[in-house]
C-alpha cells in the first residue's frame, strides 16, 4: 500500500510528535511504500522568520532520520523542493469551492475571523490534498485534527475523477489509536504542543537525561499519591501512565498496579524516556554536524519524489485539457 504523511518544520520536535506520528511512520516504512514530507510550504501560511524556517527544516529532517526513517527504504523530502505540489494545488484550487474551504474548522480556529490572515492559510487544505494526491497515496496517517482535511481531499479527488476522468486515488485516513494524544506535563487537559506556554510541559526529542528528569519530576499530579489510571479524575498521572504505555506497549492500568507511589513511577518513566530518546538525539546531532551529507540525502529524496509527482501532475493537466509536453496532436 502507498502511504504519505507530512509534518510542518516549525518549532522543535517533541515527544507527542514522536509517539503520535513519527514512530508510526518508522513502522510504516517496512510494510508500505512510504512518502514523508516536511511541509515547509504549509509553514509559511503564518509568519516565519526565514533563518528559523531554514534551521527548523534541517533539524526536522535530521530528526526524522535519527528517529529511524531510512532514506533507502522510504522517500523523505522537503515539499518546497518538489514544485509539482504548488502546481497541482493551483489546479485543485480551481475545482474546490470557497464554501468548502470556509467550513474547515482549523482555518476558523487559526484565522480567528480576521481579514488579515494570509490567503494561503485559507487554501492550506488544498495544498495538503495536492501533497497526498500527487503520490496516489492510499493511506494517510494523521492526527484526529486533520480528519476534516482528509475528507476534503477525498471530495476533491472524487470530484476531479468524475469531471475529468480517473487520475487520482481516493485516500483513507489512518488515525493512530495508541498514544494518539500525549498531554502537556504542566497542563494535562491540553495536548503537548509547540504552542505551549511553558517549555516545562514538553519533552523535546533533543532533551538530555537531566532535562527529562527535571520535567518528569515536575509534571503536575494530584496530592493523594495513589497511582491509578483515571483520565478524568487523575489527568496528570494518567498522562504519565499513557506515555509509559505508549513506549512499553503495556496497558496503562496494568502499569499502575506495579507502582505504590508517584516518585517510583516518575523515576522509571524517566529512564524509559531517556532510553528511547538518547539514541535518536545522538543520531540527529551527528547528521546535523554533517550538513553536506544532510543536503545530499535531501536532494536524493526530492529527486525520487519528483519522478512520481511529475507524472501525476502531467496526467492531471492533460485530463483538464492543458496542452502538455507529452500531448499528442491529432
Ligand atoms: P504538529 O506538531 O501539531 O504540527 O503535529 C505534527 C504531528 O504530530 C501530527 O501528526 C500530530 O497529530 C502529531 N502530534 C502533535 N502533537 C501531539 C501530541 N501531543 N500527541 C500525539 N500526537 C501529536
Ligand atoms: N496539515 C498537516 C498538519 O498540520 C500536515 C500535512 C500537510 C499533511 N500535508 C500533509 C499530513 C499530507 C498528511 C498528509 O499536521
CSV table of C-alpha atoms and ligand atoms in Angstrom, one decimal:
chain,number,residue,atom,x,y,z
A,1,UNK,CA,0.0,0.0,0.0
A,2,UNK,CA,1.2,3.6,-0.6
A,3,UNK,CA,1.4,5.8,2.4
A,4,UNK,CA,2.1,9.5,2.7
A,5,UNK,CA,2.2,11.8,5.6
A,6,UNK,CA,3.5,15.3,6.3
A,7,UNK,CA,4.8,17.4,9.2
A,8,UNK,CA,5.5,21.1,9.4
A,9,UNK,CA,9.1,22.2,10.1
A,10,UNK,CA,8.1,24.7,12.8
A,11,UNK,CA,9.3,24.7,16.3
A,12,UNK,CA,11.2,21.8,17.9
A,13,UNK,CA,10.1,18.2,17.7
A,14,UNK,CA,8.6,16.9,20.9
A,15,UNK,CA,7.6,13.6,22.5
A,16,UNK,CA,4.0,14.0,21.3
A,17,UNK,CA,5.2,14.2,17.7
A,18,UNK,CA,7.4,11.2,18.2
A,19,UNK,CA,4.8,8.9,19.9
A,20,UNK,CA,1.8,10.2,18.0
A,21,UNK,CA,3.3,10.4,14.5
A,22,UNK,CA,6.9,9.7,13.7
A,23,UNK,CA,7.2,6.4,15.5
A,24,UNK,CA,4.3,5.0,13.4
A,25,UNK,CA,6.0,6.3,10.2
A,26,UNK,CA,9.1,4.3,11.1
A,27,UNK,CA,7.0,1.1,11.3
A,28,UNK,CA,5.1,2.0,8.1
A,29,UNK,CA,8.2,2.2,6.0
A,30,UNK,CA,8.9,-1.5,6.4
A,31,UNK,CA,5.4,-2.6,5.4
A,32,UNK,CA,4.3,0.1,2.9
A,33,UNK,CA,5.7,2.1,0.1
A,34,UNK,CA,6.0,5.3,2.2
A,35,UNK,CA,6.5,9.0,1.5
A,36,UNK,CA,7.1,11.5,4.2
A,37,UNK,CA,7.2,15.2,3.5
A,38,UNK,CA,8.3,18.2,5.5
A,39,UNK,CA,5.6,20.7,4.6
A,40,UNK,CA,7.6,23.9,4.5
A,41,UNK,CA,5.1,25.5,2.1
A,42,UNK,CA,2.4,24.9,4.7
A,43,UNK,CA,4.6,26.5,7.4
A,44,UNK,CA,4.6,29.9,5.6
A,45,UNK,CA,0.8,30.2,5.9
A,46,UNK,CA,1.7,32.0,9.1
A,47,UNK,CA,4.7,34.3,9.6
A,48,UNK,CA,8.1,32.5,9.7
A,49,UNK,CA,11.4,34.1,10.3
A,50,UNK,CA,13.5,32.9,7.3
A,51,UNK,CA,16.5,31.8,9.3
A,52,UNK,CA,14.3,29.9,11.7
A,53,UNK,CA,12.4,28.1,8.9
A,54,UNK,CA,15.8,27.1,7.4
A,55,UNK,CA,17.2,25.7,10.6
A,56,UNK,CA,13.9,24.1,11.7
A,57,UNK,CA,13.7,22.3,8.3
A,58,UNK,CA,17.3,20.9,8.6
A,59,UNK,CA,16.6,19.9,12.2
A,60,UNK,CA,13.4,18.1,11.5
A,61,UNK,CA,14.8,16.3,8.5
A,62,UNK,CA,17.8,15.1,10.6
A,63,UNK,CA,15.4,14.2,13.5
A,64,UNK,CA,13.2,12.0,11.2
A,65,UNK,CA,16.3,10.1,10.1
A,66,UNK,CA,17.6,10.0,13.7
A,67,UNK,CA,14.2,8.5,14.8
A,68,UNK,CA,14.7,5.7,12.3
A,69,UNK,CA,13.3,6.7,8.9
A,70,UNK,CA,15.7,5.2,6.4
A,71,UNK,CA,16.0,7.2,3.2
A,72,UNK,CA,17.0,4.0,1.4
A,73,UNK,CA,13.6,2.4,2.3
A,74,UNK,CA,11.2,5.3,2.2
A,75,UNK,CA,11.1,8.7,0.5
A,76,UNK,CA,11.7,11.7,2.7
A,77,UNK,CA,11.7,15.2,1.1
A,78,UNK,CA,11.0,18.8,1.6
A,79,UNK,CA,7.8,19.8,0.0
A,80,UNK,CA,9.2,23.1,-1.5
A,81,UNK,CA,11.9,21.1,-3.4
A,82,UNK,CA,9.2,19.4,-5.5
A,83,UNK,CA,7.5,22.2,-7.5
A,84,UNK,CA,4.7,19.9,-8.5
A,85,UNK,CA,3.0,20.4,-5.1
A,86,UNK,CA,2.3,24.1,-5.7
A,87,UNK,CA,1.4,23.5,-9.3
A,88,UNK,CA,-1.2,20.8,-8.5
A,89,UNK,CA,-2.5,22.8,-5.6
A,90,UNK,CA,-3.5,25.6,-8.1
A,91,UNK,CA,-5.3,23.1,-10.4
A,92,UNK,CA,-7.2,21.8,-7.4
A,93,UNK,CA,-8.0,25.2,-6.0
A,94,UNK,CA,-9.8,25.8,-9.3
A,95,UNK,CA,-12.0,22.7,-8.6
A,96,UNK,CA,-12.6,23.3,-4.8
A,97,UNK,CA,-15.1,25.9,-3.7
A,98,UNK,CA,-15.0,28.9,-1.3
A,99,UNK,CA,-17.8,27.3,0.8
A,100,UNK,CA,-15.9,24.1,1.2
A,101,UNK,CA,-12.8,25.8,2.5
A,102,UNK,CA,-14.7,28.2,4.7
A,103,UNK,CA,-16.1,25.2,6.5
A,104,UNK,CA,-12.6,24.0,7.6
A,105,UNK,CA,-12.5,24.2,11.4
A,106,UNK,CA,-8.7,24.6,11.5
A,107,UNK,CA,-9.0,27.7,9.4
A,108,UNK,CA,-11.7,29.1,11.6
A,109,UNK,CA,-9.6,28.4,14.7
A,110,UNK,CA,-6.3,29.7,13.4
A,111,UNK,CA,-7.8,32.6,11.4
A,112,UNK,CA,-9.9,34.0,14.2
A,113,UNK,CA,-12.2,35.5,11.6
A,114,UNK,CA,-9.5,38.2,10.9
A,115,UNK,CA,-9.3,40.0,7.5
A,116,UNK,CA,-5.5,39.9,7.8
A,117,UNK,CA,-5.0,36.2,7.7
A,118,UNK,CA,-2.9,35.1,4.8
A,119,UNK,CA,-4.8,33.8,1.8
A,120,UNK,CA,-2.5,30.7,1.9
A,121,UNK,CA,-4.0,29.8,5.3
A,122,UNK,CA,-7.4,29.6,3.7
A,123,UNK,CA,-6.2,27.4,0.8
A,124,UNK,CA,-3.9,25.4,3.0
A,125,UNK,CA,-6.1,22.2,2.8
A,126,UNK,CA,-5.9,22.2,-1.0
A,127,UNK,CA,-2.1,22.2,-0.9
A,128,UNK,CA,-2.4,19.3,1.6
A,129,UNK,CA,-4.7,17.5,-0.9
A,130,UNK,CA,-2.1,18.0,-3.6
A,131,UNK,CA,0.6,16.5,-1.3
A,132,UNK,CA,-1.5,13.4,-1.0
A,133,UNK,CA,-2.9,13.0,-4.5
A,134,UNK,CA,0.4,13.6,-6.3
A,135,UNK,CA,1.7,10.3,-4.9
A,136,UNK,CA,-1.6,8.4,-5.2
A,137,UNK,CA,-1.4,7.6,-1.5
A,138,UNK,CA,-4.0,5.1,-0.3
A,139,UNK,CA,-3.3,5.6,3.4
A,140,UNK,CA,-2.6,8.8,5.2
A,141,UNK,CA,-1.6,8.6,8.9
A,142,UNK,CA,-2.7,11.8,10.6
A,143,UNK,CA,-3.8,13.1,14.0
A,144,UNK,CA,-7.5,13.5,14.7
A,145,UNK,CA,-7.3,17.2,14.0
A,146,UNK,CA,-6.5,16.5,10.3
A,147,UNK,CA,-9.5,14.3,9.6
A,148,UNK,CA,-11.6,17.1,8.1
A,149,UNK,CA,-8.7,18.0,5.7
A,150,UNK,CA,-8.6,14.3,4.7
A,151,UNK,CA,-12.4,14.3,4.0
A,152,UNK,CA,-11.9,17.4,1.8
A,153,UNK,CA,-9.0,15.6,0.0
A,154,UNK,CA,-11.3,12.7,-0.7
A,155,UNK,CA,-14.1,15.0,-2.0
A,156,UNK,CA,-11.6,16.8,-4.3
A,157,UNK,CA,-10.3,13.6,-5.7
A,158,UNK,CA,-13.7,12.1,-6.3
A,159,UNK,CA,-15.0,15.2,-8.0
A,160,UNK,CA,-11.9,15.6,-10.2
A,161,UNK,CA,-12.1,12.0,-11.3
A,162,UNK,CA,-15.8,12.4,-12.1
A,163,UNK,CA,-15.3,15.7,-14.1
A,164,UNK,CA,-12.1,14.9,-15.9
A,165,UNK,CA,-11.5,11.1,-15.8
A,166,UNK,CA,-9.8,8.8,-13.4
A,167,UNK,CA,-6.5,10.4,-12.3
A,168,UNK,CA,-6.4,10.3,-8.5
A,169,UNK,CA,-6.6,7.6,-5.9
A,170,UNK,CA,-9.1,8.4,-3.1
A,171,UNK,CA,-7.1,8.2,0.1
A,172,UNK,CA,-8.2,6.9,3.6
A,173,UNK,CA,-7.1,8.5,6.8
A,174,UNK,CA,-5.3,6.3,9.4
A,175,UNK,CA,-5.7,7.8,12.9
A,176,UNK,CA,-3.4,6.1,15.4
A,177,UNK,CA,-5.2,4.6,18.4
A,178,UNK,CA,-2.3,4.2,20.9
A,179,UNK,CA,-0.9,7.5,22.2
A,180,UNK,CA,-3.0,9.4,19.8
A,181,UNK,CA,-2.7,12.3,22.3
A,182,UNK,CA,0.2,13.0,24.6
A,183,UNK,CA,-0.8,15.7,27.0
A,184,UNK,CA,1.1,18.7,28.4
A,185,UNK,CA,3.0,17.8,31.5
A,186,UNK,CA,2.1,21.1,33.2
A,187,UNK,CA,-1.5,21.2,32.0
A,188,UNK,CA,-2.8,17.7,31.3
A,189,UNK,CA,-6.1,19.0,29.9
A,190,UNK,CA,-4.2,20.3,26.9
A,191,UNK,CA,-2.3,18.4,24.1
A,192,UNK,CA,1.5,18.6,24.4
A,193,UNK,CA,2.1,21.2,21.7
A,194,UNK,CA,4.7,23.5,20.2
A,195,UNK,CA,2.5,26.4,21.2
A,196,UNK,CA,2.5,25.5,24.9
A,197,UNK,CA,3.1,28.5,27.2
A,198,UNK,CA,5.8,26.8,29.2
A,199,UNK,CA,8.6,24.5,28.0
A,200,UNK,CA,8.3,22.5,31.2
A,201,UNK,CA,5.2,21.0,29.8
A,202,UNK,CA,7.0,19.5,26.8
A,203,UNK,CA,9.7,17.0,26.4
A,204,UNK,CA,11.8,17.7,23.3
A,205,UNK,CA,13.4,14.9,21.3
A,206,UNK,CA,16.7,16.6,21.9
A,207,UNK,CA,16.3,16.9,25.7
A,208,UNK,CA,19.1,15.3,27.6
A,209,UNK,CA,18.7,13.0,30.6
A,210,UNK,CA,18.9,15.8,33.2
A,211,UNK,CA,16.3,17.9,31.4
A,212,UNK,CA,13.9,14.9,31.0
A,213,UNK,CA,14.3,14.0,34.7
A,214,UNK,CA,13.6,17.6,35.7
A,215,UNK,CA,10.4,17.8,33.5
A,216,UNK,CA,9.0,14.4,34.6
A,217,UNK,CA,9.7,15.1,38.3
A,218,UNK,CA,7.9,18.5,38.0
A,219,UNK,CA,5.0,17.0,36.0
A,220,UNK,CA,1.7,18.0,37.5
A,221,UNK,CA,-0.1,15.3,39.5
A,222,UNK,CA,-2.6,15.4,42.3
A,223,UNK,CA,-1.8,15.0,46.0
A,224,UNK,CA,-3.3,11.7,47.0
A,225,UNK,CA,-0.1,9.8,45.8
A,226,UNK,CA,-2.2,6.8,44.6
A,227,UNK,CA,-1.2,5.5,41.2
A,228,UNK,CA,-4.3,4.8,39.2
A,229,UNK,CA,-5.4,5.1,35.6
A,230,UNK,CA,-8.3,7.6,35.6
A,231,UNK,CA,-8.0,10.2,32.8
A,232,UNK,CA,-10.9,12.2,34.2
A,233,UNK,CA,-10.2,12.1,37.9
A,234,UNK,CA,-6.4,12.0,37.7
A,235,UNK,CA,-5.4,13.5,34.4
A,236,UNK,CA,-1.8,14.2,35.3
A,237,UNK,CA,-0.8,10.7,36.5
A,238,UNK,CA,-2.9,9.1,33.7
A,239,UNK,CA,-1.0,11.1,31.1
A,240,UNK,CA,2.3,9.7,32.6
A,241,UNK,CA,0.8,6.2,32.5
A,242,UNK,CA,-0.2,6.7,28.9
A,243,UNK,CA,3.3,7.8,27.9
A,244,UNK,CA,4.7,4.8,29.8
A,245,UNK,CA,2.2,2.6,28.0
A,246,UNK,CA,3.0,4.1,24.6
A,247,UNK,CA,6.7,3.4,25.0
A,248,UNK,CA,6.4,0.0,26.7
A,249,UNK,CA,3.5,-1.4,24.8
A,250,UNK,CA,1.7,-2.3,28.0
A,251,UNK,CA,-1.7,-1.3,29.2
A,252,UNK,CA,-1.8,1.9,31.4
A,253,UNK,CA,-4.0,0.2,34.2
A,254,UNK,CA,-1.6,-2.7,34.4
A,255,UNK,CA,1.4,-0.4,34.7
A,256,UNK,CA,-0.5,1.5,37.5
A,257,UNK,CA,-0.7,-1.8,39.5
A,258,UNK,CA,3.1,-2.0,39.7
A,259,UNK,CA,3.5,1.3,41.5
A,260,UNK,CA,2.8,2.3,45.1
A,261,UNK,CA,4.0,6.0,44.7
A,262,UNK,CA,4.3,8.7,42.1
A,263,UNK,CA,8.0,9.0,42.8
A,264,UNK,CA,8.7,5.4,41.7
A,265,UNK,CA,6.6,5.7,38.6
A,266,UNK,CA,8.2,9.0,37.6
A,267,UNK,CA,11.7,7.6,38.1
A,268,UNK,CA,11.0,4.5,35.9
A,269,UNK,CA,9.3,6.6,33.3
A,270,UNK,CA,12.2,9.0,33.2
A,271,UNK,CA,14.6,6.1,32.5
A,272,UNK,CA,12.3,4.7,29.8
A,273,UNK,CA,12.0,8.1,28.0
A,274,UNK,CA,15.8,8.7,28.2
A,275,UNK,CA,16.5,5.2,26.8
A,276,UNK,CA,14.1,6.0,23.9
A,277,UNK,CA,15.3,9.5,23.1
A,278,UNK,CA,19.0,9.3,23.7
A,279,UNK,CA,19.9,7.2,20.6
A,280,UNK,CA,17.6,9.4,18.5
A,281,UNK,CA,19.2,12.6,19.5
A,282,UNK,CA,22.7,11.2,19.1
A,283,UNK,CA,22.0,10.2,15.5
A,284,UNK,CA,20.2,13.5,14.8
A,285,UNK,CA,23.1,15.5,16.2
A,286,UNK,CA,25.7,13.5,14.1
A,287,UNK,CA,23.7,14.2,11.0
A,288,UNK,CA,23.3,17.9,11.8
A,289,UNK,CA,27.1,18.1,12.2
A,290,UNK,CA,27.5,16.8,8.6
A,291,UNK,CA,25.5,19.3,6.6
A,292,UNK,CA,26.9,18.2,3.3
A,293,UNK,CA,25.6,14.7,3.8
A,294,UNK,CA,22.2,16.0,5.0
A,295,UNK,CA,21.9,18.1,1.9
A,296,UNK,CA,22.7,15.1,-0.3
A,297,UNK,CA,20.1,13.0,1.4
A,298,UNK,CA,17.5,15.8,1.0
A,299,UNK,CA,18.3,16.2,-2.7
A,300,UNK,CA,18.1,12.5,-3.3
A,301,UNK,CA,14.7,12.4,-1.5
A,302,UNK,CA,13.2,15.2,-3.6
A,303,UNK,CA,14.6,13.6,-6.8
A,304,UNK,CA,12.7,10.4,-6.0
A,305,UNK,CA,9.6,12.2,-5.1
A,306,UNK,CA,9.7,14.4,-8.2
A,307,UNK,CA,9.7,11.5,-10.6
A,308,UNK,CA,6.3,10.3,-9.3
A,309,UNK,CA,4.8,13.8,-8.7
A,310,UNK,CA,5.7,15.0,-12.3
A,311,UNK,CA,3.9,12.0,-13.8
A,312,UNK,CA,0.7,12.6,-11.8
A,313,UNK,CA,0.7,16.4,-12.5
A,314,UNK,CA,1.1,15.7,-16.2
A,315,UNK,CA,-1.9,13.3,-16.2
A,316,UNK,CA,-4.0,15.8,-14.2
A,317,UNK,CA,-3.1,18.6,-16.6
A,318,UNK,CA,-3.8,16.5,-19.7
A,319,UNK,CA,-7.1,15.4,-18.2
A,320,UNK,CA,-8.1,19.1,-17.7
A,321,UNK,CA,-7.3,20.0,-21.3
A,322,UNK,CA,-3.9,21.6,-20.9
A,323,UNK,CA,-1.5,21.2,-23.8
A,324,UNK,CA,1.4,19.4,-22.1
A,325,UNK,CA,4.9,18.4,-23.2
A,326,UNK,CA,3.6,14.9,-23.8
A,327,UNK,CA,0.3,15.9,-25.6
A,328,UNK,CA,-0.3,14.1,-28.9
A,329,UNK,CA,-1.7,16.2,-31.7
A,330,UNK,CA,-4.3,14.6,-34.0
B,1,LIG,P1,2.1,19.4,14.9
B,1,LIG,O1,3.3,19.5,15.9
B,1,LIG,O2,0.8,19.8,15.6
B,1,LIG,O3,2.4,20.0,13.6
B,1,LIG,O4,1.9,17.9,14.6
B,1,LIG,C1,2.7,17.0,13.9
B,1,LIG,C2,2.3,15.6,14.0
B,1,LIG,O5,2.5,15.2,15.4
B,1,LIG,C3,0.8,15.4,13.7
B,1,LIG,O6,0.6,14.1,13.1
B,1,LIG,C4,0.1,15.3,15.1
B,1,LIG,O7,-1.0,14.6,15.1
B,1,LIG,C5,1.2,14.7,16.0
B,1,LIG,N1,1.1,15.3,17.3
B,1,LIG,C6,1.3,16.6,17.7
B,1,LIG,N2,1.2,16.8,19.0
B,1,LIG,C7,0.8,15.5,19.5
B,1,LIG,C8,0.5,15.1,20.8
B,1,LIG,N3,0.5,15.9,21.9
B,1,LIG,N4,0.2,13.8,21.0
B,1,LIG,C9,0.2,13.0,19.9
B,1,LIG,N5,0.5,13.3,18.7
B,1,LIG,C10,0.8,14.6,18.4
B,2,LIG,N1,-1.7,19.6,7.8
B,2,LIG,C1,-0.9,18.6,8.4
B,2,LIG,C2,-0.7,19.0,9.9
B,2,LIG,O1,-0.7,20.2,10.2
B,2,LIG,C3,0.4,18.5,7.7
B,2,LIG,C4,0.3,18.0,6.3
B,2,LIG,C5,0.5,18.7,5.2
B,2,LIG,C6,0.0,16.7,6.0
B,2,LIG,N2,0.4,17.9,4.1
B,2,LIG,C7,0.0,16.7,4.5
B,2,LIG,C8,-0.3,15.5,6.7
B,2,LIG,C9,-0.2,15.5,3.8
B,2,LIG,C10,-0.6,14.4,5.9
B,2,LIG,C11,-0.6,14.4,4.5
B,2,LIG,O2,-0.3,18.2,10.7
